[in-house]
Amino acid sequence: GRYDFMYFPTDFRTASSLGFAFVNLASPADATRFRAHFGGFRQWAARTSKVCNVSWASADQQGLEANIERYRNSSVMHGSVADEHRPLYLVNGVPVKFPKKTKRL
């Protein structure tokens, strides 16, 4: 896998994407390739004038561990939130169970 974490924030009332995502790439080279491919991307399956913008997260939000720590105790991990609306953790490209929360949600 070229990435080990993905999260597409969703409006829970409409089940619509908020229009941005967080993706943790496995290496700096993967991040560079991702940015080159998706920066300015316009070839969406649905007809739209939207253009993809790729930017780096702040330093405290970069890396797999930082993303896990940020979301493991987030309200998005509450039992009432459907799996498809939660962050995705992958090992070798295969989805695995997200690390357990450390606080009560």
Tab-separated table of C-alpha atoms in Angstrom:
chain	number	residue	atom	x	y	z
A	1	GLY	CA	0.000	0.000	0.000
A	2	ARG	CA	1.073	3.486	-0.890
A	3	TYR	CA	-1.105	4.924	1.888
A	4	ASP	CA	-2.068	3.701	5.348
A	5	PHE	CA	-4.758	6.165	6.440
A	6	MET	CA	-7.694	7.886	4.723
A	7	TYR	CA	-10.519	9.989	6.050
A	8	PHE	CA	-13.235	11.706	4.013
A	9	PRO	CA	-15.220	13.946	6.381
A	10	THR	CA	-18.953	13.615	5.790
A	11	ASP	CA	-22.067	15.589	6.590
A	12	PHE	CA	-23.947	12.963	8.606
A	13	ARG	CA	-27.349	14.490	7.874
A	14	THR	CA	-26.968	14.307	4.087
A	15	ALA	CA	-24.282	11.572	3.822
A	16	SER	CA	-22.426	13.939	1.467
A	17	SER	CA	-18.688	14.476	1.406
A	18	LEU	CA	-17.492	17.809	2.762
A	19	GLY	CA	-15.228	18.063	-0.279
A	20	PHE	CA	-11.849	17.296	1.231
A	21	ALA	CA	-9.915	14.314	2.557
A	22	PHE	CA	-6.943	13.390	4.691
A	23	VAL	CA	-4.584	10.787	3.219
A	24	ASN	CA	-1.364	9.608	4.840
A	25	LEU	CA	1.082	8.437	2.195
A	26	ALA	CA	3.606	5.741	3.062
A	27	SER	CA	6.711	7.661	1.961
A	28	PRO	CA	7.800	11.113	0.819
A	29	ALA	CA	8.168	9.737	-2.736
A	30	ASP	CA	4.559	8.473	-2.632
A	31	ALA	CA	3.414	11.885	-1.412
A	32	THR	CA	5.260	13.602	-4.248
A	33	ARG	CA	3.692	11.276	-6.856
A	34	PHE	CA	0.241	11.742	-5.295
A	35	ARG	CA	0.581	15.510	-5.403
A	36	ALA	CA	1.795	15.449	-9.022
A	37	HIS	CA	-1.176	13.293	-10.086
A	38	PHE	CA	-3.986	14.872	-8.077
A	39	GLY	CA	-2.876	18.504	-7.894
A	40	GLY	CA	-5.128	20.248	-10.431
A	41	PHE	CA	-7.045	17.016	-11.197
A	42	ARG	CA	-10.311	17.656	-13.098
A	43	GLN	CA	-11.269	14.330	-14.691
A	44	TRP	CA	-14.074	13.405	-12.279
A	45	ALA	CA	-16.660	10.746	-13.102
A	46	ALA	CA	-19.433	13.291	-12.448
A	47	ARG	CA	-19.661	16.481	-14.482
A	48	THR	CA	-18.252	19.310	-12.387
A	49	SER	CA	-15.927	22.289	-12.656
A	50	LYS	CA	-14.200	21.425	-9.379
A	51	VAL	CA	-10.422	21.198	-9.365
A	52	CYS	CA	-8.469	19.145	-6.824
A	53	ASN	CA	-6.069	21.037	-4.599
A	54	VAL	CA	-3.410	19.058	-2.703
A	55	SER	CA	-1.764	20.555	0.356
A	56	TRP	CA	0.380	19.304	3.210
A	57	ALA	CA	-1.073	19.078	6.694
A	58	SER	CA	0.555	20.937	9.544
A	59	ALA	CA	3.489	19.097	11.111
A	60	ASP	CA	1.459	17.903	14.127
A	61	GLN	CA	-1.038	16.197	11.780
A	62	GLN	CA	1.455	14.314	9.603
A	63	GLY	CA	2.159	10.610	9.880
A	64	LEU	CA	0.125	7.540	10.717
A	65	GLU	CA	0.527	7.804	14.490
A	66	ALA	CA	-0.542	11.465	14.516
A	67	ASN	CA	-3.665	10.628	12.516
A	68	ILE	CA	-4.558	7.673	14.728
A	69	GLU	CA	-4.124	9.760	17.868
A	70	ARG	CA	-6.177	12.585	16.372
A	71	TYR	CA	-9.145	10.375	15.486
A	72	ARG	CA	-9.192	7.421	17.892
A	73	ASN	CA	-11.005	9.495	20.549
A	74	SER	CA	-12.946	11.645	18.086
A	75	SER	CA	-16.737	11.689	18.015
A	76	VAL	CA	-16.506	10.244	14.502
A	77	MET	CA	-15.476	6.946	16.164
A	78	HIS	CA	-18.644	6.794	18.292
A	79	GLY	CA	-20.642	3.579	17.899
A	80	SER	CA	-23.511	5.490	16.294
A	81	VAL	CA	-21.332	6.506	13.314
A	82	ALA	CA	-21.426	4.091	10.369
A	83	ASP	CA	-18.114	2.509	9.367
A	84	GLU	CA	-18.152	4.174	5.937
A	85	HIS	CA	-18.023	7.583	7.650
A	86	ARG	CA	-15.045	6.749	9.859
A	87	PRO	CA	-11.327	7.049	9.169
A	88	LEU	CA	-9.794	4.036	7.428
A	89	TYR	CA	-6.595	2.442	8.724
A	90	LEU	CA	-4.764	0.097	6.340
A	91	VAL	CA	-1.856	-2.322	6.685
A	92	ASN	CA	-0.287	-3.428	3.392
A	93	GLY	CA	-3.309	-1.988	1.595
A	94	VAL	CA	-5.827	-4.000	3.623
A	95	PRO	CA	-8.312	-2.295	5.990
A	96	VAL	CA	-7.752	-3.268	9.624
A	97	LYS	CA	-9.530	-2.431	12.847
A	98	PHE	CA	-8.823	1.097	14.041
A	99	PRO	CA	-6.843	1.196	17.309
A	100	LYS	CA	-9.079	1.306	20.380
A	101	LYS	CA	-10.126	4.562	21.943
A	102	THR	CA	-8.347	5.643	25.088
A	103	LYS	CA	-11.191	7.853	26.348
A	104	ARG	CA	-14.933	7.448	26.701
A	105	LEU	CA	-16.814	8.817	23.696
